[in-house]
């Protein structure tokens, strides 16, 4: 390797490294030329360090190489680590400077402060935007959330699964799926691993999780929707009810909050945001019918009885949870049957309502889940009741013929969790390369 | 939860649990009816335990419930854990038996011994096939390999990325991609995250990994190919050469071997296979031109100079590595330029050969990788030389205009690693729900 350590590691070990020779590889982040003296800020994924090239101090060869340096040139620098009045308290006295590659065209976007450019420009030149530490931090956090997800569910006895993304039918109806030309067959991109995570539970794996892409052919132009995103999915068998599923979701949210208070702290500080609050008594669970009352009484917002919340309703319930319950999260539970998919289990005593929930995080839905109908004949009834054709779901119904345990699960939006944590304005900021109605490149 | 612990946990704690009451939930795996006495083997993901219902010992209600029991009924059983002459040394004396769900149709495939049924039948009724512990073990191993992959690269400073699967162009040429109807645009399913993992490195993340689905529209009918599989991808910047990439691949293989010798041992024993051998001196790295000689001299197999190895050639080189080098792995390095993709870096002194490698595991290619061309003008030359139209790759070329570091990487087939580890005959066995020219369901 050309590089043996990251800049942040050098800085955090500076007291033992001072006076010794270090090697730094990265990009020329900022260049200040004072004639005989040249300061180069070198940036890598982990941080920035100052390198100083000085006539009379640095060798002739390094001086010449420094002349060729442009912003965003790729460099490796070797030299003594010494004290200096920089933010890091140190700098590298350049003894060797190698330019590995240099821009062949002017930069269409400045890396420093790229977050202030327009979002379309940033996404167009995303490889430059991402070099901005404010931006790369978003994706480091995304990776950390994914890691917390897997570690938490692994610790709870869940098995990771890898389900097909090429499917024969949409999860709900024919709409909002992308067709794929698959040999001589009609196929679609999976909107969710819903059917197949249920499959895995019924097939005896009992507790499963998956992180994978999902595809939604909705022509949305909102700041909260993507046509391709990553879904964090769980499904668990032998539940007593949907509260068991919520407990598993809550456990994950607590694990995220812990991570944010520890390793994630640096990223929160960059964005000047606080870690999420979760009451010691647990995330509040409020029936939708109670939410109707709260919205009307507190905010004067009327929601038709039996209807879903719109985004304003979610936002207001988020405000209520924050102000009244001291919580950044709130579960809304028992959604009406008519707004939930056919595989949802209906309440035994009130079949117009379901054992389902959404989790709002700072007023945005980030999780949806519930108990599923596992009884074959009830599932048929549910399909009928929704006016869906049982035949097109036969491959799915088949799973339920030979002993399906009671089960439930949840799907969580990775990008939305990151977006709400850092209080980003647009979900596209939390997706490295977003796909929407306008974008299939870069 | 209906279930507080897995059967294997009960058995492994049997000495402290003996004489106490336990609760077991799972499927009725085997039922033996001796009139007054009924033995039920209950199976869950982790193991099997005997439950005994006996007239005069078990309550009337449990006796009645046991009458309704069918093979693969979903049950929860409570009772005293006591010594018994079973393989586990214990059984549950049934005090309560609850049937949660029962098959509504006869079983089209017997769970016990399902591995002996034909593969098409097994795949057709995969939810029953998977309940066979021989089969579920494959997917537990797959999850463990994925975990080892992430843990290893995370420990090496790699960041997880989530790249788009909807893309504007194939990684190599227009062939062998599945078209997607994406709003008013022509789009394809990604054959590999190749372009986007390079993007992430160039965009400053430096070292990245991803596990995700890849899609190959090859109308193959072989036991080694799938049209959708999961790829383990890495890409790393600031390499000195392709040996750095091989070192990272080798580190992962060693981590897999360690896992197989420890937690994975049980699964290897089920399949009566040994963990893979890796020489202490490292996985051998043999130039393809040397492999030509070995194949001809040792096996009488002639490969045209400058051609790729076919599957027989790979198999024979695997045999050579096993017999002569005491290794289940062998790197073949320096493939000809004409058989590698345009983004491969050509050897500086021999431009007809490349800084590329394949890793064979027991005679099957499981990894392909190499150093990539990071210099903009060289990339243009490479495209030209391959007769490819630079325009259709412009969005990719753009990444290289503003300072791309030297980098390389590898893509590894998750299912192939599992297949070779357990010496499975068909890669479909290592994919929960394979997609091929005939199958888009279940």
mmCIF file of N, CA, C and O in Angstrom, chain B residues 172-256:
data_model
loop_
_atom_site.group_PDB
_atom_site.id
_atom_site.type_symbol
_atom_site.label_atom_id
_atom_site.label_comp_id
_atom_site.label_asym_id
_atom_site.label_seq_id
_atom_site.Cartn_x
_atom_site.Cartn_y
_atom_site.Cartn_z
ATOM 1 N N UNK B 172 -19.578 -3.554 -19.019
ATOM 2 C CA UNK B 172 -18.606 -3.869 -20.055
ATOM 3 C C UNK B 172 -19.093 -3.519 -21.439
ATOM 4 O O UNK B 172 -18.549 -2.691 -22.124
ATOM 5 N N UNK B 173 -20.167 -4.096 -21.848
ATOM 6 C CA UNK B 173 -20.722 -3.722 -23.133
ATOM 7 C C UNK B 173 -22.225 -3.794 -22.969
ATOM 8 O O UNK B 173 -22.739 -3.997 -21.873
ATOM 9 N N UNK B 174 -22.949 -3.612 -24.068
ATOM 10 C CA UNK B 174 -24.398 -3.577 -23.955
ATOM 11 C C UNK B 174 -25.009 -4.946 -23.684
ATOM 12 O O UNK B 174 -26.133 -5.051 -23.222
ATOM 13 N N UNK B 175 -24.245 -5.996 -23.964
ATOM 14 C CA UNK B 175 -24.801 -7.347 -23.877
ATOM 15 C C UNK B 175 -24.958 -7.792 -22.435
ATOM 16 O O UNK B 175 -24.355 -7.245 -21.520
ATOM 17 N N UNK B 176 -25.800 -8.783 -22.240
ATOM 18 C CA UNK B 176 -25.900 -9.461 -20.950
ATOM 19 C C UNK B 176 -26.390 -8.588 -19.807
ATOM 20 O O UNK B 176 -26.073 -8.809 -18.654
ATOM 21 N N UNK B 177 -27.157 -7.566 -20.152
ATOM 22 C CA UNK B 177 -27.821 -6.781 -19.108
ATOM 23 C C UNK B 177 -29.333 -6.908 -19.291
ATOM 24 O O UNK B 177 -29.820 -7.099 -20.400
ATOM 25 N N UNK B 178 -30.058 -6.806 -18.166
ATOM 26 C CA UNK B 178 -31.515 -6.819 -18.225
ATOM 27 C C UNK B 178 -32.020 -5.373 -18.344
ATOM 28 O O UNK B 178 -31.739 -4.559 -17.463
ATOM 29 N N UNK B 179 -32.772 -5.062 -19.383
ATOM 30 C CA UNK B 179 -33.352 -3.714 -19.489
ATOM 31 C C UNK B 179 -34.479 -3.513 -18.471
ATOM 32 O O UNK B 179 -35.204 -4.458 -18.143
ATOM 33 N N UNK B 180 -34.585 -2.294 -17.971
ATOM 34 C CA UNK B 180 -35.655 -1.926 -17.041
ATOM 35 C C UNK B 180 -36.457 -0.786 -17.660
ATOM 36 O O UNK B 180 -35.872 0.119 -18.250
ATOM 37 N N UNK B 181 -37.762 -0.866 -17.530
ATOM 38 C CA UNK B 181 -38.610 0.238 -17.988
ATOM 39 C C UNK B 181 -38.633 1.276 -16.870
ATOM 40 O O UNK B 181 -39.315 1.109 -15.869
ATOM 41 N N UNK B 182 -37.808 2.322 -17.036
ATOM 42 C CA UNK B 182 -37.618 3.298 -15.965
ATOM 43 C C UNK B 182 -38.184 4.644 -16.414
ATOM 44 O O UNK B 182 -37.488 5.420 -17.068
ATOM 45 N N UNK B 183 -39.444 4.907 -16.055
ATOM 46 C CA UNK B 183 -40.126 6.110 -16.525
ATOM 47 C C UNK B 183 -39.914 6.230 -18.035
ATOM 48 O O UNK B 183 -40.112 5.249 -18.752
ATOM 49 N N UNK B 184 -39.431 7.366 -18.524
ATOM 50 C CA UNK B 184 -39.271 7.491 -19.971
ATOM 51 C C UNK B 184 -37.844 7.204 -20.429
ATOM 52 O O UNK B 184 -37.456 7.542 -21.535
ATOM 53 N N UNK B 185 -37.051 6.562 -19.560
ATOM 54 C CA UNK B 185 -35.641 6.351 -19.879
ATOM 55 C C UNK B 185 -35.318 4.874 -20.137
ATOM 56 O O UNK B 185 -36.016 3.986 -19.687
ATOM 57 N N UNK B 186 -34.206 4.671 -20.844
ATOM 58 C CA UNK B 186 -33.672 3.319 -20.997
ATOM 59 C C UNK B 186 -32.687 3.099 -19.861
ATOM 60 O O UNK B 186 -31.737 3.858 -19.703
ATOM 61 N N UNK B 187 -32.938 2.081 -19.093
ATOM 62 C CA UNK B 187 -32.031 1.798 -17.982
ATOM 63 C C UNK B 187 -31.809 0.294 -17.920
ATOM 64 O O UNK B 187 -32.479 -0.485 -18.603
ATOM 65 N N UNK B 188 -30.851 -0.103 -17.101
ATOM 66 C CA UNK B 188 -30.496 -1.514 -16.985
ATOM 67 C C UNK B 188 -30.293 -1.878 -15.513
ATOM 68 O O UNK B 188 -30.090 -1.008 -14.675
ATOM 69 N N UNK B 189 -30.300 -3.176 -15.254
ATOM 70 C CA UNK B 189 -29.919 -3.649 -13.924
ATOM 71 C C UNK B 189 -28.405 -3.815 -13.875
ATOM 72 O O UNK B 189 -27.805 -4.351 -14.818
ATOM 73 N N UNK B 190 -27.808 -3.372 -12.791
ATOM 74 C CA UNK B 190 -26.346 -3.402 -12.672
ATOM 75 C C UNK B 190 -25.824 -4.842 -12.695
ATOM 76 O O UNK B 190 -26.277 -5.690 -11.932
ATOM 77 N N UNK B 191 -24.852 -5.074 -13.568
ATOM 78 C CA UNK B 191 -24.182 -6.386 -13.641
ATOM 79 C C UNK B 191 -23.193 -6.545 -12.510
ATOM 80 O O UNK B 191 -22.702 -7.635 -12.231
ATOM 81 N N UNK B 192 -22.803 -5.408 -11.943
ATOM 82 C CA UNK B 192 -21.794 -5.381 -10.892
ATOM 83 C C UNK B 192 -21.733 -3.944 -10.390
ATOM 84 O O UNK B 192 -22.110 -3.024 -11.110
ATOM 85 N N UNK B 193 -21.282 -3.735 -9.157
ATOM 86 C CA UNK B 193 -21.136 -2.346 -8.680
ATOM 87 C C UNK B 193 -19.818 -1.727 -9.131
ATOM 88 O O UNK B 193 -19.396 -0.710 -8.586
ATOM 89 N N UNK B 194 -19.151 -2.339 -10.103
ATOM 90 C CA UNK B 194 -17.823 -1.931 -10.551
ATOM 91 C C UNK B 194 -17.640 -0.413 -10.652
ATOM 92 O O UNK B 194 -16.793 0.173 -9.992
ATOM 93 N N UNK B 195 -18.433 0.228 -11.503
ATOM 94 C CA UNK B 195 -18.233 1.663 -11.740
ATOM 95 C C UNK B 195 -18.438 2.462 -10.456
ATOM 96 O O UNK B 195 -17.761 3.453 -10.212
ATOM 97 N N UNK B 196 -19.393 2.023 -9.653
ATOM 98 C CA UNK B 196 -19.758 2.837 -8.501
ATOM 99 C C UNK B 196 -18.889 2.583 -7.280
ATOM 100 O O UNK B 196 -18.779 3.437 -6.410
ATOM 101 N N UNK B 197 -18.272 1.427 -7.222
ATOM 102 C CA UNK B 197 -17.310 1.267 -6.130
ATOM 103 C C UNK B 197 -16.048 2.046 -6.484
ATOM 104 O O UNK B 197 -15.434 2.668 -5.610
ATOM 105 N N UNK B 198 -15.695 2.094 -7.763
ATOM 106 C CA UNK B 198 -14.569 2.954 -8.174
ATOM 107 C C UNK B 198 -14.917 4.411 -7.890
ATOM 108 O O UNK B 198 -14.100 5.177 -7.390
ATOM 109 N N UNK B 199 -16.153 4.786 -8.236
ATOM 110 C CA UNK B 199 -16.649 6.131 -7.943
ATOM 111 C C UNK B 199 -16.417 6.485 -6.474
ATOM 112 O O UNK B 199 -15.913 7.555 -6.139
ATOM 113 N N UNK B 200 -16.788 5.573 -5.601
ATOM 114 C CA UNK B 200 -16.721 5.861 -4.158
ATOM 115 C C UNK B 200 -15.273 6.074 -3.707
ATOM 116 O O UNK B 200 -14.995 6.941 -2.865
ATOM 117 N N UNK B 201 -14.369 5.281 -4.253
ATOM 118 C CA UNK B 201 -12.949 5.446 -3.915
ATOM 119 C C UNK B 201 -12.460 6.810 -4.410
ATOM 120 O O UNK B 201 -11.835 7.572 -3.668
ATOM 121 N N UNK B 202 -12.774 7.115 -5.656
ATOM 122 C CA UNK B 202 -12.342 8.377 -6.261
ATOM 123 C C UNK B 202 -12.994 9.556 -5.542
ATOM 124 O O UNK B 202 -12.398 10.621 -5.402
ATOM 125 N N UNK B 203 -14.228 9.348 -5.063
ATOM 126 C CA UNK B 203 -14.949 10.406 -4.351
ATOM 127 C C UNK B 203 -14.437 10.566 -2.925
ATOM 128 O O UNK B 203 -15.015 11.302 -2.137
ATOM 129 N N UNK B 204 -13.364 9.851 -2.602
ATOM 130 C CA UNK B 204 -12.698 10.125 -1.334
ATOM 131 C C UNK B 204 -12.976 9.153 -0.206
ATOM 132 O O UNK B 204 -12.422 9.302 0.877
ATOM 133 N N UNK B 205 -13.810 8.150 -0.448
ATOM 134 C CA UNK B 205 -14.050 7.198 0.644
ATOM 135 C C UNK B 205 -12.896 6.197 0.763
ATOM 136 O O UNK B 205 -12.767 5.490 1.762
ATOM 137 N N UNK B 206 -12.063 6.143 -0.276
ATOM 138 C CA UNK B 206 -10.775 5.422 -0.245
ATOM 139 C C UNK B 206 -10.860 3.907 -0.190
ATOM 140 O O UNK B 206 -10.222 3.221 -0.981
ATOM 141 N N UNK B 207 -11.556 3.378 0.807
ATOM 142 C CA UNK B 207 -11.659 1.922 0.929
ATOM 143 C C UNK B 207 -13.118 1.591 1.168
ATOM 144 O O UNK B 207 -13.692 2.027 2.170
ATOM 145 N N UNK B 208 -13.708 0.832 0.287
ATOM 146 C CA UNK B 208 -15.145 0.595 0.398
ATOM 147 C C UNK B 208 -15.476 -0.871 0.176
ATOM 148 O O UNK B 208 -14.734 -1.603 -0.468
ATOM 149 N N UNK B 209 -16.602 -1.272 0.756
ATOM 150 C CA UNK B 209 -17.125 -2.608 0.470
ATOM 151 C C UNK B 209 -18.624 -2.542 0.301
ATOM 152 O O UNK B 209 -19.274 -1.593 0.736
ATOM 153 N N UNK B 210 -19.140 -3.550 -0.365
ATOM 154 C CA UNK B 210 -20.589 -3.632 -0.548
ATOM 155 C C UNK B 210 -20.982 -5.094 -0.696
ATOM 156 O O UNK B 210 -20.257 -5.885 -1.299
ATOM 157 N N UNK B 211 -22.139 -5.435 -0.138
ATOM 158 C CA UNK B 211 -22.771 -6.713 -0.461
ATOM 159 C C UNK B 211 -24.096 -6.370 -1.113
ATOM 160 O O UNK B 211 -24.909 -5.664 -0.525
ATOM 161 N N UNK B 212 -24.287 -6.837 -2.319
ATOM 162 C CA UNK B 212 -25.543 -6.507 -2.985
ATOM 163 C C UNK B 212 -25.821 -7.453 -4.123
ATOM 164 O O UNK B 212 -24.932 -8.201 -4.553
ATOM 165 N N UNK B 213 -27.064 -7.404 -4.620
ATOM 166 C CA UNK B 213 -27.415 -8.276 -5.734
ATOM 167 C C UNK B 213 -26.776 -7.771 -7.029
ATOM 168 O O UNK B 213 -26.617 -6.563 -7.210
ATOM 169 N N UNK B 214 -26.394 -8.691 -7.899
ATOM 170 C CA UNK B 214 -25.968 -8.335 -9.261
ATOM 171 C C UNK B 214 -26.771 -9.205 -10.223
ATOM 172 O O UNK B 214 -27.263 -10.265 -9.856
ATOM 173 N N UNK B 215 -26.891 -8.706 -11.429
ATOM 174 C CA UNK B 215 -27.827 -9.300 -12.387
ATOM 175 C C UNK B 215 -27.106 -9.591 -13.693
ATOM 176 O O UNK B 215 -26.497 -8.684 -14.270
ATOM 177 N N UNK B 216 -27.142 -10.817 -14.150
ATOM 178 C CA UNK B 216 -26.467 -11.204 -15.385
ATOM 179 C C UNK B 216 -27.457 -11.857 -16.339
ATOM 180 O O UNK B 216 -27.995 -12.926 -16.033
ATOM 181 N N UNK B 217 -27.666 -11.213 -17.469
ATOM 182 C CA UNK B 217 -28.649 -11.732 -18.426
ATOM 183 C C UNK B 217 -28.070 -12.806 -19.327
ATOM 184 O O UNK B 217 -28.376 -12.864 -20.510
ATOM 185 N N UNK B 218 -27.221 -13.668 -18.786
ATOM 186 C CA UNK B 218 -26.640 -14.737 -19.586
ATOM 187 C C UNK B 218 -27.571 -15.946 -19.570
ATOM 188 O O UNK B 218 -27.964 -16.405 -18.508
ATOM 189 N N UNK B 219 -27.920 -16.434 -20.754
ATOM 190 C CA UNK B 219 -28.848 -17.574 -20.780
ATOM 191 C C UNK B 219 -28.142 -18.890 -20.460
ATOM 192 O O UNK B 219 -28.322 -19.893 -21.142
ATOM 193 N N UNK B 220 -27.317 -18.875 -19.427
ATOM 194 C CA UNK B 220 -26.564 -20.050 -19.017
ATOM 195 C C UNK B 220 -27.461 -21.145 -18.464
ATOM 196 O O UNK B 220 -28.420 -20.870 -17.762
ATOM 197 N N UNK B 221 -27.083 -22.357 -18.706
ATOM 198 C CA UNK B 221 -27.737 -23.478 -18.032
ATOM 199 C C UNK B 221 -26.668 -24.325 -17.376
ATOM 200 O O UNK B 221 -26.566 -25.506 -17.631
ATOM 201 N N UNK B 222 -25.825 -23.728 -16.580
ATOM 202 C CA UNK B 222 -24.763 -24.515 -15.944
ATOM 203 C C UNK B 222 -25.035 -24.609 -14.453
ATOM 204 O O UNK B 222 -25.882 -23.895 -13.910
ATOM 205 N N UNK B 223 -24.282 -25.469 -13.820
ATOM 206 C CA UNK B 223 -24.445 -25.645 -12.381
ATOM 207 C C UNK B 223 -23.663 -24.589 -11.603
ATOM 208 O O UNK B 223 -23.642 -24.598 -10.390
ATOM 209 N N UNK B 224 -22.990 -23.673 -12.326
ATOM 210 C CA UNK B 224 -22.136 -22.684 -11.654
ATOM 211 C C UNK B 224 -22.632 -21.254 -11.822
ATOM 212 O O UNK B 224 -22.033 -20.323 -11.305
ATOM 213 N N UNK B 225 -23.694 -21.045 -12.601
ATOM 214 C CA UNK B 225 -24.149 -19.688 -12.908
ATOM 215 C C UNK B 225 -25.572 -19.426 -12.431
ATOM 216 O O UNK B 225 -26.430 -20.305 -12.493
ATOM 217 N N UNK B 226 -25.802 -18.205 -12.013
ATOM 218 C CA UNK B 226 -27.133 -17.734 -11.643
ATOM 219 C C UNK B 226 -27.363 -16.410 -12.366
ATOM 220 O O UNK B 226 -26.411 -15.685 -12.646
ATOM 221 N N UNK B 227 -28.588 -16.088 -12.647
ATOM 222 C CA UNK B 227 -28.872 -14.805 -13.283
ATOM 223 C C UNK B 227 -28.972 -13.670 -12.271
ATOM 224 O O UNK B 227 -28.926 -12.504 -12.634
ATOM 225 N N UNK B 228 -29.113 -14.035 -11.018
ATOM 226 C CA UNK B 228 -29.096 -13.045 -9.939
ATOM 227 C C UNK B 228 -28.315 -13.675 -8.785
ATOM 228 O O UNK B 228 -28.638 -14.789 -8.365
ATOM 229 N N UNK B 229 -27.295 -13.009 -8.335
ATOM 230 C CA UNK B 229 -26.581 -13.539 -7.175
ATOM 231 C C UNK B 229 -26.092 -12.384 -6.323
ATOM 232 O O UNK B 229 -26.298 -11.220 -6.668
ATOM 233 N N UNK B 230 -25.500 -12.715 -5.177
ATOM 234 C CA UNK B 230 -24.976 -11.653 -4.330
ATOM 235 C C UNK B 230 -23.475 -11.583 -4.463
ATOM 236 O O UNK B 230 -22.780 -12.586 -4.379
ATOM 237 N N UNK B 231 -23.014 -10.385 -4.684
ATOM 238 C CA UNK B 231 -21.597 -10.150 -4.896
ATOM 239 C C UNK B 231 -21.016 -9.451 -3.670
ATOM 240 O O UNK B 231 -21.629 -8.562 -3.096
ATOM 241 N N UNK B 232 -19.849 -9.912 -3.257
ATOM 242 C CA UNK B 232 -19.103 -9.261 -2.179
ATOM 243 C C UNK B 232 -18.042 -8.426 -2.868
ATOM 244 O O UNK B 232 -17.148 -8.983 -3.517
ATOM 245 N N UNK B 233 -18.154 -7.137 -2.758
ATOM 246 C CA UNK B 233 -17.254 -6.262 -3.502
ATOM 247 C C UNK B 233 -16.384 -5.420 -2.601
ATOM 248 O O UNK B 233 -16.859 -4.899 -1.584
ATOM 249 N N UNK B 234 -15.137 -5.272 -3.018
ATOM 250 C CA UNK B 234 -14.265 -4.307 -2.341
ATOM 251 C C UNK B 234 -13.570 -3.457 -3.394
ATOM 252 O O UNK B 234 -13.410 -3.878 -4.546
ATOM 253 N N UNK B 235 -13.173 -2.273 -3.003
ATOM 254 C CA UNK B 235 -12.368 -1.417 -3.865
ATOM 255 C C UNK B 235 -11.513 -0.560 -2.932
ATOM 256 O O UNK B 235 -12.008 -0.090 -1.908
ATOM 257 N N UNK B 236 -10.238 -0.395 -3.293
ATOM 258 C CA UNK B 236 -9.343 0.264 -2.351
ATOM 259 C C UNK B 236 -8.373 1.194 -3.084
ATOM 260 O O UNK B 236 -7.808 0.826 -4.118
ATOM 261 N N UNK B 237 -8.253 2.371 -2.565
ATOM 262 C CA UNK B 237 -7.387 3.380 -3.172
ATOM 263 C C UNK B 237 -5.997 3.373 -2.557
ATOM 264 O O UNK B 237 -5.760 2.755 -1.527
ATOM 265 N N UNK B 238 -5.086 4.063 -3.227
ATOM 266 C CA UNK B 238 -3.713 4.207 -2.744
ATOM 267 C C UNK B 238 -3.012 2.856 -2.612
ATOM 268 O O UNK B 238 -2.293 2.615 -1.647
ATOM 269 N N UNK B 239 -3.258 2.008 -3.613
ATOM 270 C CA UNK B 239 -2.517 0.748 -3.649
ATOM 271 C C UNK B 239 -1.211 0.982 -4.402
ATOM 272 O O UNK B 239 -1.107 1.884 -5.243
ATOM 273 N N UNK B 240 -0.236 0.154 -4.080
ATOM 274 C CA UNK B 240 0.994 0.180 -4.863
ATOM 275 C C UNK B 240 0.858 -0.687 -6.094
ATOM 276 O O UNK B 240 1.497 -0.439 -7.112
ATOM 277 N N UNK B 241 0.054 -1.721 -5.978
ATOM 278 C CA UNK B 241 -0.150 -2.609 -7.111
ATOM 279 C C UNK B 241 -1.206 -3.636 -6.766
ATOM 280 O O UNK B 241 -1.798 -3.595 -5.683
ATOM 281 N N UNK B 242 -1.418 -4.552 -7.694
ATOM 282 C CA UNK B 242 -2.515 -5.500 -7.489
ATOM 283 C C UNK B 242 -2.227 -6.512 -6.390
ATOM 284 O O UNK B 242 -3.147 -7.173 -5.901
ATOM 285 N N UNK B 243 -0.979 -6.647 -5.996
ATOM 286 C CA UNK B 243 -0.703 -7.525 -4.859
ATOM 287 C C UNK B 243 -1.370 -7.027 -3.577
ATOM 288 O O UNK B 243 -1.766 -7.832 -2.732
ATOM 289 N N UNK B 244 -1.476 -5.700 -3.451
ATOM 290 C CA UNK B 244 -2.188 -5.155 -2.284
ATOM 291 C C UNK B 244 -3.634 -5.639 -2.255
ATOM 292 O O UNK B 244 -4.177 -5.948 -1.195
ATOM 293 N N UNK B 245 -4.255 -5.666 -3.428
ATOM 294 C CA UNK B 245 -5.647 -6.116 -3.493
ATOM 295 C C UNK B 245 -5.726 -7.603 -3.127
ATOM 296 O O UNK B 245 -6.577 -8.025 -2.336
ATOM 297 N N UNK B 246 -4.794 -8.384 -3.684
ATOM 298 C CA UNK B 246 -4.793 -9.817 -3.360
ATOM 299 C C UNK B 246 -4.574 -10.052 -1.864
ATOM 300 O O UNK B 246 -5.154 -10.971 -1.281
ATOM 301 N N UNK B 247 -3.744 -9.204 -1.259
ATOM 302 C CA UNK B 247 -3.548 -9.343 0.187
ATOM 303 C C UNK B 247 -4.867 -9.175 0.944
ATOM 304 O O UNK B 247 -5.145 -9.905 1.895
ATOM 305 N N UNK B 248 -5.655 -8.194 0.496
ATOM 306 C CA UNK B 248 -6.944 -7.988 1.169
ATOM 307 C C UNK B 248 -7.905 -9.145 0.909
ATOM 308 O O UNK B 248 -8.710 -9.499 1.774
ATOM 309 N N UNK B 249 -7.847 -9.711 -0.279
ATOM 310 C CA UNK B 249 -8.702 -10.867 -0.570
ATOM 311 C C UNK B 249 -8.252 -12.053 0.290
ATOM 312 O O UNK B 249 -9.065 -12.761 0.900
ATOM 313 N N UNK B 250 -6.952 -12.226 0.365
ATOM 314 C CA UNK B 250 -6.401 -13.342 1.136
ATOM 315 C C UNK B 250 -6.753 -13.220 2.624
ATOM 316 O O UNK B 250 -7.077 -14.219 3.274
ATOM 317 N N UNK B 251 -6.708 -12.004 3.132
ATOM 318 C CA UNK B 251 -7.078 -11.793 4.539
ATOM 319 C C UNK B 251 -8.499 -12.251 4.815
ATOM 320 O O UNK B 251 -8.790 -12.873 5.843
ATOM 321 N N UNK B 252 -9.379 -11.967 3.875
ATOM 322 C CA UNK B 252 -10.779 -12.393 4.016
ATOM 323 C C UNK B 252 -10.880 -13.927 3.970
ATOM 324 O O UNK B 252 -11.594 -14.539 4.764
ATOM 325 N N UNK B 253 -10.144 -14.549 3.055
ATOM 326 C CA UNK B 253 -10.196 -16.018 2.956
ATOM 327 C C UNK B 253 -9.691 -16.662 4.252
ATOM 328 O O UNK B 253 -10.237 -17.657 4.723
ATOM 329 N N UNK B 254 -8.663 -16.070 4.829
ATOM 330 C CA UNK B 254 -8.165 -16.581 6.110
ATOM 331 C C UNK B 254 -9.215 -16.416 7.205
ATOM 332 O O UNK B 254 -9.369 -17.286 8.066
ATOM 333 N N UNK B 255 -9.931 -15.297 7.161
ATOM 334 C CA UNK B 255 -10.976 -15.061 8.170
ATOM 335 C C UNK B 255 -12.109 -16.076 8.006
ATOM 336 O O UNK B 255 -12.677 -16.558 8.988
ATOM 337 N N UNK B 256 -12.428 -16.422 6.767
ATOM 338 C CA UNK B 256 -13.449 -17.454 6.529
ATOM 339 C C UNK B 256 -12.960 -18.795 7.085
ATOM 340 O O UNK B 256 -13.699 -19.510 7.771
#
